[in-house]
Short mmCIF file of C-alpha atoms and ligand atoms in Angstrom, two decimals:
data_model
loop_
_atom_site.label_atom_id
_atom_site.label_comp_id
_atom_site.label_asym_id
_atom_site.label_seq_id
_atom_site.Cartn_x
_atom_site.Cartn_y
_atom_site.Cartn_z
CA UNK Z 98 54.31 -7.53 39.20
CA UNK Z 99 56.72 -10.31 38.40
CA UNK Z 100 56.20 -11.82 41.84
CA UNK Z 101 52.46 -11.65 41.37
CA UNK Z 102 52.65 -13.44 38.06
CA UNK Z 103 54.81 -16.19 39.47
CA UNK Z 104 52.56 -16.61 42.45
CA UNK Z 105 49.62 -16.60 40.11
CA UNK Z 106 51.13 -19.39 38.09
CA UNK Z 107 51.80 -21.45 41.21
CA UNK Z 108 48.24 -21.00 42.43
CA UNK Z 109 46.85 -21.95 39.08
CA UNK Z 110 48.96 -25.05 39.09
CA UNK Z 111 47.57 -26.09 42.46
CA UNK Z 112 44.08 -25.20 41.40
CA UNK Z 113 44.10 -27.54 38.43
CA UNK Z 114 40.84 -29.33 38.07
CA UNK Z 115 41.04 -32.25 40.40
CA UNK Z 116 38.08 -33.88 42.04
CA UNK Z 117 38.19 -35.33 45.49
CA UNK Z 118 37.94 -38.78 43.85
CA UNK Z 119 39.23 -38.22 41.30
CA UNK Z 120 40.68 -26.09 7.02
CA UNK Z 121 38.09 -28.68 7.20
CA UNK Z 122 37.04 -27.12 10.36
CA UNK Z 123 34.46 -24.68 9.15
CA UNK Z 124 32.94 -27.04 6.63
CA UNK Z 125 32.63 -29.84 9.16
CA UNK Z 126 31.02 -27.53 11.72
CA UNK Z 127 28.54 -26.32 9.11
CA UNK Z 128 27.63 -29.84 8.10
CA UNK Z 129 27.14 -30.82 11.74
CA UNK Z 130 24.79 -27.89 12.31
CA UNK Z 131 22.71 -28.80 9.28
CA UNK Z 132 22.48 -32.41 10.37
CA UNK Z 133 21.20 -31.32 13.75
CA UNK Z 134 18.45 -29.26 12.12
CA UNK Z 135 17.34 -32.12 9.89
CA UNK Z 136 17.37 -34.60 12.74
CA UNK Z 137 15.59 -32.41 15.27
CA UNK Z 138 12.25 -34.05 14.77
CA UNK Z 139 10.82 -33.32 18.18
CA UNK Z 140 10.10 -29.66 18.74
CA UNK Z 141 8.90 -30.18 22.29
CA UNK Z 142 11.82 -30.30 24.73
CA UNK Z 143 12.21 -33.55 26.66
CA UNK Z 144 11.44 -33.61 30.40
CA UNK Z 145 14.04 -34.59 32.99
CA UNK Z 146 12.85 -38.16 33.25
CA UNK Z 147 13.24 -38.65 29.50
CA UNK Z 148 16.69 -37.03 29.53
CA UNK Z 149 17.84 -39.21 32.42
CA UNK Z 150 16.58 -42.37 30.69
CA UNK Z 151 18.51 -41.72 27.49
CA UNK Z 152 21.73 -43.53 26.79
CA UNK Z 153 24.59 -41.48 28.23
CA UNK Z 154 27.23 -40.31 25.81
CA UNK Z 155 30.75 -40.85 27.17
CA UNK Z 156 32.56 -37.61 27.93
CA UNK Z 157 36.31 -37.62 28.61
CA UNK Z 158 38.11 -34.99 30.66
CA UNK Z 159 41.77 -34.03 30.23
CA UNK Z 160 43.98 -31.49 32.00
CA UNK Z 161 47.75 -31.46 31.45
CA UNK Z 162 49.32 -33.37 28.57
CA UNK Z 163 52.95 -33.64 29.60
CA UNK Z 164 55.46 -35.99 31.19
CA UNK Z 165 55.52 -36.26 34.96
CA UNK Z 166 58.24 -34.49 36.91
CA UNK Z 167 59.55 -35.40 40.37
CA UNK Z 168 57.75 -32.56 42.11
CA UNK Z 169 54.29 -33.64 40.90
CA UNK Z 170 52.15 -34.77 43.81
CA UNK Z 171 50.60 -38.21 43.69
CA UNK Z 172 47.20 -36.62 43.55
CA UNK Z 173 48.17 -34.49 40.56
CA UNK Z 174 48.90 -37.63 38.56
CA UNK Z 175 45.24 -38.06 37.64
CA UNK Z 176 45.42 -34.71 35.90
CA UNK Z 177 48.59 -35.42 33.94
CA UNK Z 178 48.81 -37.68 30.91
CA UNK Z 179 52.04 -38.20 28.97
CA UNK Z 180 51.93 -36.96 25.35
CA UNK Z 181 52.65 -40.45 23.96
CA UNK Z 182 49.83 -41.95 26.01
CA UNK Z 183 47.41 -39.24 25.01
CA UNK Z 184 48.22 -39.93 21.35
CA UNK Z 185 47.75 -43.69 21.86
CA UNK Z 186 44.41 -43.11 23.57
CA UNK Z 187 43.12 -40.91 20.73
CA UNK Z 188 44.27 -43.51 18.22
CA UNK Z 189 42.43 -46.20 20.18
CA UNK Z 190 39.23 -44.13 20.05
CA UNK Z 191 39.59 -43.66 16.29
CA UNK Z 192 40.47 -47.33 15.71
CA UNK Z 193 37.46 -48.36 17.84
CA UNK Z 194 35.12 -46.36 15.62
CA UNK Z 195 34.34 -43.49 17.97
CA UNK Z 196 33.15 -40.18 16.54
CA UNK Z 197 33.67 -37.02 18.51
CA UNK Z 198 30.65 -34.84 19.14
CA UNK Z 199 30.30 -31.32 20.55
CA UNK Z 200 28.00 -29.89 23.24
CA UNK Z 201 25.41 -28.54 20.77
CA UNK Z 202 25.02 -32.04 19.32
CA UNK Z 203 24.70 -33.56 22.80
CA UNK Z 204 22.17 -30.92 23.82
CA UNK Z 205 20.04 -31.48 20.72
CA UNK Z 206 20.19 -35.24 21.29
CA UNK Z 207 19.17 -34.99 24.94
CA UNK Z 208 16.51 -32.30 24.54
CA UNK Z 209 15.13 -32.80 21.02
CA UNK Z 210 16.04 -36.36 20.16
CA UNK Z 211 18.50 -35.38 17.41
CA UNK Z 212 20.52 -38.26 16.00
CA UNK Z 213 24.17 -38.69 16.87
CA UNK Z 214 26.89 -40.41 14.86
CA UNK Z 215 27.65 -44.02 15.70
CA UNK Z 216 29.77 -44.47 18.86
CA UNK Z 217 29.64 -40.83 19.93
CA UNK Z 218 32.14 -39.51 22.43
CA UNK Z 219 33.02 -36.04 23.70
CA UNK Z 220 36.63 -35.03 24.38
CA UNK Z 221 37.01 -32.13 26.81
CA UNK Z 222 39.95 -30.19 28.24
CA UNK Z 223 39.93 -28.09 31.44
CA UNK Z 224 42.06 -25.25 32.76
CA UNK Z 225 43.50 -23.64 29.57
CA UNK Z 226 46.92 -25.40 29.54
CA UNK Z 227 48.86 -24.65 26.36
CA UNK Z 228 49.69 -28.33 25.78
CA UNK Z 229 45.99 -28.84 25.06
CA UNK Z 230 46.53 -26.68 21.99
CA UNK Z 231 49.99 -27.86 20.92
CA UNK Z 232 49.51 -31.58 21.58
CA UNK Z 233 45.77 -31.93 22.21
CA UNK Z 234 44.37 -30.10 19.22
CA UNK Z 235 47.10 -31.37 16.88
CA UNK Z 236 46.35 -34.98 17.81
CA UNK Z 237 42.58 -34.54 17.60
CA UNK Z 238 42.88 -33.07 14.11
CA UNK Z 239 44.86 -36.10 12.97
CA UNK Z 240 41.80 -38.25 13.64
CA UNK Z 241 39.16 -35.76 12.52
CA UNK Z 242 38.04 -35.18 16.13
CA UNK Z 243 36.81 -31.91 17.60
CA UNK Z 244 37.22 -30.96 21.25
CA UNK Z 245 35.68 -28.85 23.98
CA UNK Z 246 37.95 -26.43 25.83
CA UNK Z 247 36.81 -25.22 29.26
CA UNK Z 248 38.76 -22.02 29.79
CA UNK Z 249 39.54 -20.36 33.11
CA UNK Z 250 39.98 -16.80 31.93
CA UNK Z 251 42.51 -15.59 34.55
CA UNK Z 252 45.14 -17.87 33.07
CA UNK Z 253 44.85 -16.81 29.40
CA UNK Z 254 48.30 -15.98 28.00
CA UNK Z 255 50.22 -16.65 31.23
CA UNK Z 256 53.64 -18.25 30.96
CA UNK Z 257 55.58 -19.97 33.72
CA UNK Z 258 56.03 -23.43 35.16
CA UNK Z 259 52.85 -24.17 33.30
CA UNK Z 260 52.03 -22.16 30.20
CA UNK Z 261 48.51 -21.34 29.23
CA UNK Z 262 46.83 -20.75 25.89
CA UNK Z 263 46.85 -17.29 24.40
CA UNK Z 264 43.80 -15.45 23.09
CA UNK Z 265 44.97 -16.19 19.54
CA UNK Z 266 45.18 -19.93 20.21
CA UNK Z 267 41.70 -19.95 21.76
CA UNK Z 268 40.36 -18.06 18.74
CA UNK Z 269 41.99 -20.56 16.39
CA UNK Z 270 40.38 -23.48 18.24
CA UNK Z 271 36.98 -21.80 17.88
CA UNK Z 272 37.60 -20.98 14.20
CA UNK Z 273 38.49 -24.63 13.54
CA UNK Z 274 35.09 -25.75 14.81
CA UNK Z 275 35.91 -26.72 18.39
CA UNK Z 276 33.77 -25.49 21.27
CA UNK Z 277 35.11 -22.88 23.67
CA UNK Z 278 33.34 -22.99 27.02
CA UNK Z 279 33.60 -21.52 30.51
CA UNK Z 280 35.46 -22.82 33.55
CA UNK Z 281 35.10 -19.66 35.71
CA UNK Z 282 37.55 -16.78 36.16
CA UNK Z 283 39.99 -18.39 38.59
CA UNK Z 284 38.64 -21.83 39.40
CA UNK Z 285 36.51 -20.86 42.38
CA UNK Z 286 34.39 -23.68 43.79
CA UNK Z 287 30.83 -23.24 42.44
CA UNK Z 288 29.34 -24.44 45.73
CA UNK Z 289 30.90 -21.41 47.44
CA UNK Z 290 29.75 -18.74 44.97
CA UNK Z 291 28.58 -15.45 46.47
CA UNK Z 292 26.23 -13.12 44.59
CA UNK Z 293 29.28 -11.13 43.41
CA UNK Z 294 30.84 -14.33 42.03
CA UNK Z 295 28.02 -14.64 39.49
CA UNK Z 296 29.48 -11.51 37.92
CA UNK Z 297 33.22 -12.22 38.31
CA UNK Z 298 33.24 -16.00 37.90
CA UNK Z 299 30.41 -16.33 35.37
CA UNK Z 300 29.27 -13.23 33.47
CA UNK Z 301 32.66 -11.58 32.93
CA UNK Z 302 34.41 -14.76 31.71
CA UNK Z 303 31.46 -15.42 29.35
CA UNK Z 304 31.82 -11.92 27.92
CA UNK Z 305 35.58 -12.23 27.55
CA UNK Z 306 35.40 -15.60 25.80
CA UNK Z 307 32.64 -14.35 23.48
CA UNK Z 308 34.84 -11.36 22.57
CA UNK Z 309 37.81 -13.62 21.83
CA UNK Z 310 35.90 -16.19 19.78
CA UNK Z 311 33.09 -14.11 18.30
CA UNK Z 312 30.75 -16.90 19.37
CA UNK Z 313 28.20 -17.47 22.09
CA UNK Z 314 29.51 -19.17 25.24
CA UNK Z 315 26.81 -21.60 26.33
CA UNK Z 316 28.51 -24.43 28.22
CA UNK Z 317 30.19 -24.60 31.60
CA UNK Z 318 32.32 -27.07 33.57
CA UNK Z 319 32.37 -26.97 37.37
CA UNK Z 320 35.84 -26.52 38.92
CA UNK Z 321 36.74 -29.75 40.76
CA UNK Z 322 33.47 -31.15 39.32
CA UNK Z 323 31.69 -29.76 42.39
CA UNK Z 324 28.19 -28.32 42.10
CA UNK Z 325 25.41 -27.22 44.43
CA UNK Z 326 21.83 -28.26 43.60
CA UNK Z 327 20.19 -25.13 45.01
CA UNK Z 328 21.98 -22.75 42.62
CA UNK Z 329 22.02 -24.85 39.45
CA UNK Z 330 18.94 -23.02 38.13
CA UNK Z 331 21.01 -19.84 37.95
CA UNK Z 332 23.22 -21.26 35.18
CA UNK Z 333 20.26 -21.16 32.78
CA UNK Z 334 19.45 -17.62 33.88
CA UNK Z 335 23.04 -16.67 33.07
CA UNK Z 336 22.81 -18.04 29.53
CA UNK Z 337 24.13 -21.60 29.78
CA UNK Z 338 22.42 -24.48 27.97
CA UNK Z 339 24.26 -27.24 29.85
CA UNK Z 340 27.05 -27.84 32.36
CA UNK Z 341 29.50 -30.65 33.06
CA UNK Z 342 30.50 -32.36 36.30
CA UNK Z 343 32.92 -35.28 36.82
CA UNK Z 344 31.97 -38.89 37.50
CA UNK Z 345 29.53 -38.36 40.39
CA UNK Z 346 25.76 -38.87 40.01
CA UNK Z 347 23.66 -36.41 38.01
CA UNK Z 348 21.17 -34.10 39.72
CA UNK Z 349 17.73 -35.52 38.90
CA UNK Z 350 16.16 -32.07 38.73
CA UNK Z 351 18.94 -30.63 36.55
CA UNK Z 352 20.35 -33.42 34.36
CA UNK Z 353 21.40 -30.97 31.63
CA UNK Z 354 23.45 -29.02 34.18
CA UNK Z 355 25.14 -32.11 35.62
CA UNK Z 356 26.37 -34.01 32.57
CA UNK Z 357 28.91 -36.62 33.65
CA UNK Z 358 32.53 -36.86 32.54
CA UNK Z 359 35.34 -39.25 33.41
CA UNK Z 360 38.99 -38.35 33.75
CA UNK Z 361 41.44 -40.36 31.66
CA UNK Z 362 44.27 -40.58 34.18
CA UNK Z 363 47.88 -40.84 33.14
CA UNK Z 364 48.18 -44.36 34.53
CA UNK Z 365 45.59 -45.84 32.16
CA UNK Z 366 46.57 -47.86 29.15
CA UNK Z 367 44.42 -47.42 26.04
CA UNK Z 368 42.70 -50.67 27.01
CA UNK Z 369 41.98 -49.38 30.52
CA UNK Z 370 40.38 -46.32 28.98
CA UNK Z 371 38.25 -48.41 26.64
CA UNK Z 372 36.91 -50.47 29.56
CA UNK Z 373 36.41 -47.41 31.72
CA UNK Z 374 34.30 -45.72 29.03
CA UNK Z 375 32.07 -48.77 28.79
CA UNK Z 376 31.79 -49.21 32.54
CA UNK Z 377 31.11 -45.59 33.48
CA UNK Z 378 28.38 -44.69 31.02
CA UNK Z 379 25.08 -46.53 30.97
CA UNK Z 380 23.94 -48.46 27.97
CA UNK Z 381 20.20 -47.83 28.29
CA UNK Z 382 18.66 -47.42 24.87
CA UNK Z 383 16.64 -44.25 24.41
ZN1 LIG R 291 39.57 -27.21 36.39
#
Protein backbone atom coordinates (compact mmCIF):
# COMPACT_ATOMS: atom_id res chain seq x y z
CA UNK A 1 0.00 0.00 0.00
CA UNK A 2 2.81 2.33 0.92
CA UNK A 3 4.54 1.62 -2.39
CA UNK A 4 1.32 2.31 -4.24
CA UNK A 5 0.89 5.64 -2.52
CA UNK A 6 4.42 6.70 -3.29
CA UNK A 7 4.09 5.64 -6.89
CA UNK A 8 0.79 7.43 -7.02
CA UNK A 9 2.38 10.61 -5.80
CA UNK A 10 5.16 10.35 -8.39
CA UNK A 11 2.67 9.81 -11.20
CA UNK A 12 0.60 12.73 -10.07
CA UNK A 13 3.67 14.89 -10.03
CA UNK A 14 4.46 13.97 -13.62
CA UNK A 15 0.86 14.39 -14.63
CA UNK A 16 0.69 17.98 -13.47
CA UNK A 17 -1.22 20.11 -15.88
CA UNK A 18 1.24 21.07 -18.53
CA UNK A 19 0.34 21.86 -22.09
CA UNK A 20 2.54 21.00 -25.00
CA UNK A 21 3.21 24.75 -25.37
CA UNK A 22 2.89 25.59 -22.60
CA UNK A 23 -15.89 35.57 6.94
CA UNK A 24 -16.68 37.92 4.24
CA UNK A 25 -16.88 35.00 2.01
CA UNK A 26 -20.52 34.13 2.27
CA UNK A 27 -21.71 37.71 2.18
CA UNK A 28 -19.62 38.53 -0.87
CA UNK A 29 -20.86 35.44 -2.70
CA UNK A 30 -24.46 36.35 -1.89
CA UNK A 31 -24.01 39.89 -3.13
CA UNK A 32 -22.41 38.63 -6.34
CA UNK A 33 -25.34 36.31 -7.00
CA UNK A 34 -27.84 39.10 -6.49
CA UNK A 35 -25.93 41.39 -8.81
CA UNK A 36 -26.01 38.74 -11.50
CA UNK A 37 -29.79 38.45 -11.20
CA UNK A 38 -30.31 42.20 -11.44
CA UNK A 39 -27.97 42.53 -14.39
CA UNK A 40 -29.28 39.57 -16.35
CA UNK A 41 -31.39 41.67 -18.66
CA UNK A 42 -31.40 39.32 -21.60
CA UNK A 43 -33.38 36.17 -20.98
CA UNK A 44 -32.60 34.70 -24.38
CA UNK A 45 -29.22 32.95 -24.37
CA UNK A 46 -26.63 34.37 -26.76
CA UNK A 47 -25.64 32.36 -29.85
CA UNK A 48 -22.06 31.25 -30.48
CA UNK A 49 -21.27 34.14 -32.79
CA UNK A 50 -22.32 36.65 -30.13
CA UNK A 51 -20.33 34.82 -27.45
CA UNK A 52 -17.22 34.72 -29.62
CA UNK A 53 -17.51 38.44 -30.42
CA UNK A 54 -17.64 39.50 -26.78
CA UNK A 55 -14.58 40.86 -25.08
CA UNK A 56 -12.66 37.96 -23.55
CA UNK A 57 -12.13 38.04 -19.82
CA UNK A 58 -8.54 37.16 -18.87
CA UNK A 59 -8.26 33.86 -17.05
CA UNK A 60 -5.02 32.91 -15.27
CA UNK A 61 -3.93 29.35 -14.58
CA UNK A 62 -1.66 28.28 -11.71
CA UNK A 63 -0.33 24.89 -10.62
CA UNK A 64 2.39 24.63 -7.96
CA UNK A 65 3.27 27.60 -5.77
CA UNK A 66 6.68 26.68 -4.41
CA UNK A 67 10.39 27.26 -4.94
CA UNK A 68 12.15 25.28 -7.64
CA UNK A 69 14.30 22.32 -6.67
CA UNK A 70 17.20 20.86 -8.65
CA UNK A 71 15.24 17.83 -9.83
CA UNK A 72 12.50 19.91 -11.48
CA UNK A 73 12.55 19.45 -15.23
CA UNK A 74 12.84 22.50 -17.44
CA UNK A 75 9.38 21.82 -18.75
CA UNK A 76 7.93 21.70 -15.25
CA UNK A 77 9.08 25.27 -14.66
CA UNK A 78 6.01 26.70 -16.38
CA UNK A 79 3.90 24.99 -13.74
CA UNK A 80 5.89 26.23 -10.75
CA UNK A 81 5.80 29.76 -9.41
CA UNK A 82 7.76 30.82 -6.32
CA UNK A 83 5.59 31.95 -3.38
CA UNK A 84 7.14 35.45 -3.35
CA UNK A 85 6.47 35.88 -7.06
CA UNK A 86 2.92 34.65 -6.75
CA UNK A 87 2.33 37.21 -3.99
CA UNK A 88 3.87 39.99 -6.10
CA UNK A 89 1.70 39.03 -9.07
CA UNK A 90 -1.50 39.11 -7.00
CA UNK A 91 -0.48 42.48 -5.58
CA UNK A 92 0.12 43.77 -9.11
CA UNK A 93 -3.39 42.66 -10.12
CA UNK A 94 -4.91 44.41 -7.10
CA UNK A 95 -2.80 47.56 -7.62
CA UNK A 96 -3.80 47.59 -11.31
CA UNK A 97 -7.48 47.63 -10.38
CA UNK A 98 -8.40 44.09 -11.36
CA UNK A 99 -11.44 42.44 -9.76
CA UNK A 100 -11.62 38.69 -9.58
CA UNK A 101 -14.72 37.03 -10.98
CA UNK A 102 -15.99 33.45 -10.78
CA UNK A 103 -17.31 31.08 -13.47
CA UNK A 104 -21.00 31.82 -12.77
CA UNK A 105 -20.34 35.52 -13.38
CA UNK A 106 -18.43 34.77 -16.59
CA UNK A 107 -21.18 32.43 -17.78
CA UNK A 108 -23.91 35.00 -17.12
CA UNK A 109 -21.86 37.65 -18.91
CA UNK A 110 -21.23 35.48 -21.96
CA UNK A 111 -24.70 33.96 -22.21
CA UNK A 112 -27.05 36.61 -20.79
CA UNK A 113 -25.09 39.83 -21.04
CA UNK A 114 -24.76 40.27 -17.27
CA UNK A 115 -22.47 43.09 -16.21
CA UNK A 116 -19.03 42.39 -14.79
CA UNK A 117 -16.96 44.53 -12.44
CA UNK A 118 -14.38 46.82 -13.99
CA UNK A 119 -11.18 45.03 -15.10
CA UNK A 120 -12.47 41.52 -14.49
CA UNK A 121 -10.05 38.63 -14.21
CA UNK A 122 -10.38 34.99 -13.20
CA UNK A 123 -7.72 33.25 -11.11
CA UNK A 124 -7.71 29.46 -11.43
CA UNK A 125 -5.68 26.64 -9.90
CA UNK A 126 -5.29 23.11 -11.32
CA UNK A 127 -4.34 19.74 -9.84
CA UNK A 128 -5.28 20.09 -6.12
CA UNK A 129 -1.80 21.01 -4.74
CA UNK A 130 -1.96 21.97 -1.06
CA UNK A 131 0.11 25.13 -1.61
CA UNK A 132 -2.87 26.51 -3.54
CA UNK A 133 -4.72 26.48 -0.22
CA UNK A 134 -1.92 27.53 2.13
CA UNK A 135 -0.33 30.20 -0.08
CA UNK A 136 -2.85 30.67 -2.90
CA UNK A 137 -6.03 31.15 -0.94
CA UNK A 138 -4.31 33.12 1.83
CA UNK A 139 -2.87 35.57 -0.69
CA UNK A 140 -6.12 35.91 -2.63
CA UNK A 141 -8.02 36.71 0.56
CA UNK A 142 -5.57 39.51 1.35
CA UNK A 143 -6.73 41.30 -1.81
CA UNK A 144 -10.40 40.34 -1.62
CA UNK A 145 -10.03 37.95 -4.58
CA UNK A 146 -11.85 34.66 -5.06
CA UNK A 147 -10.41 31.72 -6.98
CA UNK A 148 -11.43 28.67 -8.97
CA UNK A 149 -9.96 25.33 -7.94
CA UNK A 150 -9.96 22.54 -10.54
CA UNK A 151 -9.65 19.38 -8.48
CA UNK A 152 -8.38 16.01 -9.66
CA UNK A 153 -10.14 13.78 -7.18
CA UNK A 154 -7.60 10.90 -7.01
CA UNK A 155 -5.12 13.21 -5.30
CA UNK A 156 -7.37 14.53 -2.50
CA UNK A 157 -5.63 14.17 0.87
CA UNK A 158 -2.45 12.54 -0.49
CA UNK A 159 0.85 13.47 1.12
CA UNK A 160 4.31 12.95 -0.32
CA UNK A 161 6.83 14.81 -2.42
CA UNK A 162 3.88 16.96 -3.32
CA UNK A 163 1.02 17.27 -0.86
CA UNK A 164 -2.52 17.71 -1.97
CA UNK A 165 -5.51 19.43 -0.42
CA UNK A 166 -7.69 17.52 1.99
CA UNK A 167 -11.48 17.26 1.80
CA UNK A 168 -11.71 19.74 4.68
CA UNK A 169 -9.58 22.31 2.87
CA UNK A 170 -11.66 21.95 -0.30
CA UNK A 171 -14.83 22.38 1.74
CA UNK A 172 -13.41 25.51 3.36
CA UNK A 173 -12.58 27.01 -0.04
CA UNK A 174 -16.16 26.38 -1.16
CA UNK A 175 -17.60 27.77 2.09
CA UNK A 176 -15.53 30.94 1.66
CA UNK A 177 -17.16 31.61 -1.71
CA UNK A 178 -14.56 30.18 -4.10
CA UNK A 179 -15.59 27.84 -6.90
CA UNK A 180 -14.71 24.16 -6.74
CA UNK A 181 -14.64 22.57 -10.18
CA UNK A 182 -13.63 19.33 -11.88
CA UNK A 183 -10.30 18.32 -13.39
CA UNK A 184 -11.10 14.59 -13.86
CA UNK A 185 -10.28 11.66 -11.58
CA UNK A 186 -6.61 11.18 -12.44
CA UNK A 187 -5.78 13.66 -15.17
CA UNK A 188 -6.63 11.47 -18.14
CA UNK A 189 -6.43 13.22 -21.51
CA UNK A 190 -10.00 14.18 -22.52
CA UNK A 191 -9.25 13.45 -26.18
CA UNK A 192 -8.66 9.81 -25.24
CA UNK A 193 -11.82 9.27 -23.16
CA UNK A 194 -13.59 5.94 -23.61
CA UNK A 195 -17.28 5.52 -22.79
CA UNK A 196 -16.28 4.16 -19.36
CA UNK A 197 -14.20 7.29 -18.72
CA UNK A 198 -17.34 9.43 -18.76
CA UNK A 199 -18.26 7.62 -15.57
CA UNK A 200 -14.84 7.40 -13.87
CA UNK A 201 -13.29 10.67 -15.06
CA UNK A 202 -16.43 12.83 -15.13
CA UNK A 203 -19.53 11.62 -13.27
CA UNK A 204 -17.84 10.10 -10.21
CA UNK A 205 -15.54 13.10 -9.57
CA UNK A 206 -18.55 15.44 -9.95
CA UNK A 207 -20.45 13.41 -7.36
CA UNK A 208 -17.51 13.32 -4.97
CA UNK A 209 -16.87 17.06 -5.18
CA UNK A 210 -20.58 17.82 -4.73
CA UNK A 211 -20.58 15.62 -1.60
CA UNK A 212 -17.54 17.42 -0.20
CA UNK A 213 -18.75 20.95 -0.93
CA UNK A 214 -22.52 20.56 -0.75
CA UNK A 215 -22.65 22.52 -4.00
CA UNK A 216 -23.25 21.78 -7.65
CA UNK A 217 -20.13 21.11 -9.73
CA UNK A 218 -20.69 22.83 -13.07
CA UNK A 219 -17.28 23.74 -14.48
CA UNK A 220 -14.45 21.66 -15.90
CA UNK A 221 -10.83 22.18 -16.96
CA UNK A 222 -9.24 19.89 -19.54
CA UNK A 223 -6.07 18.11 -18.36
CA UNK A 224 -3.12 19.49 -20.38
CA UNK A 225 -5.66 21.93 -21.89
CA UNK A 226 -6.40 19.30 -24.54
CA UNK A 227 -9.92 18.84 -25.87
CA UNK A 228 -11.63 17.02 -28.73
CA UNK A 229 -14.32 18.87 -30.71
CA UNK A 230 -16.43 15.79 -31.44
CA UNK A 231 -17.10 15.01 -27.77
CA UNK A 232 -17.46 18.53 -26.36
CA UNK A 233 -21.27 18.28 -26.56
CA UNK A 234 -21.15 15.53 -23.94
CA UNK A 235 -19.94 17.94 -21.25
CA UNK A 236 -23.32 19.70 -21.31
CA UNK A 237 -25.10 16.35 -21.17
CA UNK A 238 -23.04 15.53 -18.08
CA UNK A 239 -24.10 18.71 -16.29
CA UNK A 240 -21.35 21.22 -17.08
CA UNK A 241 -22.16 24.83 -17.98
CA UNK A 242 -18.66 25.67 -19.27
CA UNK A 243 -15.14 24.28 -19.58
CA UNK A 244 -11.65 25.76 -19.70
CA UNK A 245 -8.72 25.10 -22.05
CA UNK A 246 -5.28 26.78 -22.10
CA UNK A 247 -4.12 29.41 -24.57
CA UNK A 248 -5.06 27.67 -27.83
CA UNK A 249 -7.95 28.86 -30.03
CA UNK A 250 -11.55 28.37 -28.93
CA UNK A 251 -13.83 25.89 -30.70
CA UNK A 252 -16.24 28.01 -32.75
CA UNK A 253 -19.10 25.59 -32.22
CA UNK A 254 -18.49 25.29 -28.46
CA UNK A 255 -17.04 28.59 -27.20
CA UNK A 256 -18.48 28.05 -23.69
CA UNK A 257 -16.67 24.71 -23.47
CA UNK A 258 -13.34 26.09 -24.68
CA UNK A 259 -12.80 29.20 -22.57
CA UNK A 260 -9.17 30.29 -22.83
CA UNK A 261 -6.68 30.58 -19.97
CA UNK A 262 -3.03 31.57 -19.84
CA UNK A 263 -0.41 30.11 -17.53
CA UNK A 264 1.54 32.57 -15.40
CA UNK A 265 4.92 30.86 -15.54
CA UNK A 266 7.44 31.14 -12.75
CA UNK A 267 9.86 33.11 -14.93
CA UNK A 268 7.49 36.05 -15.42
CA UNK A 269 7.90 39.27 -13.53
CA UNK A 270 4.71 41.04 -12.48
CA UNK A 271 5.22 43.34 -15.47
CA UNK A 272 5.56 40.37 -17.83
CA UNK A 273 2.27 39.06 -16.52
CA UNK A 274 0.55 42.40 -16.99
CA UNK A 275 1.65 42.56 -20.64
CA UNK A 276 0.79 38.92 -21.24
CA UNK A 277 -2.76 39.45 -19.96
CA UNK A 278 -3.24 42.36 -22.33
CA UNK A 279 -1.68 40.58 -25.28
CA UNK A 280 -3.46 37.24 -24.92
CA UNK A 281 -7.05 38.35 -24.49
CA UNK A 282 -8.83 40.35 -27.16
CA UNK A 283 -10.12 43.80 -26.51
CA UNK A 284 -13.21 43.67 -28.73
CA UNK A 285 -16.04 45.55 -27.11
CA UNK A 286 -19.26 43.58 -26.76
ZN1 LIG B 1 -3.88 19.58 -14.63
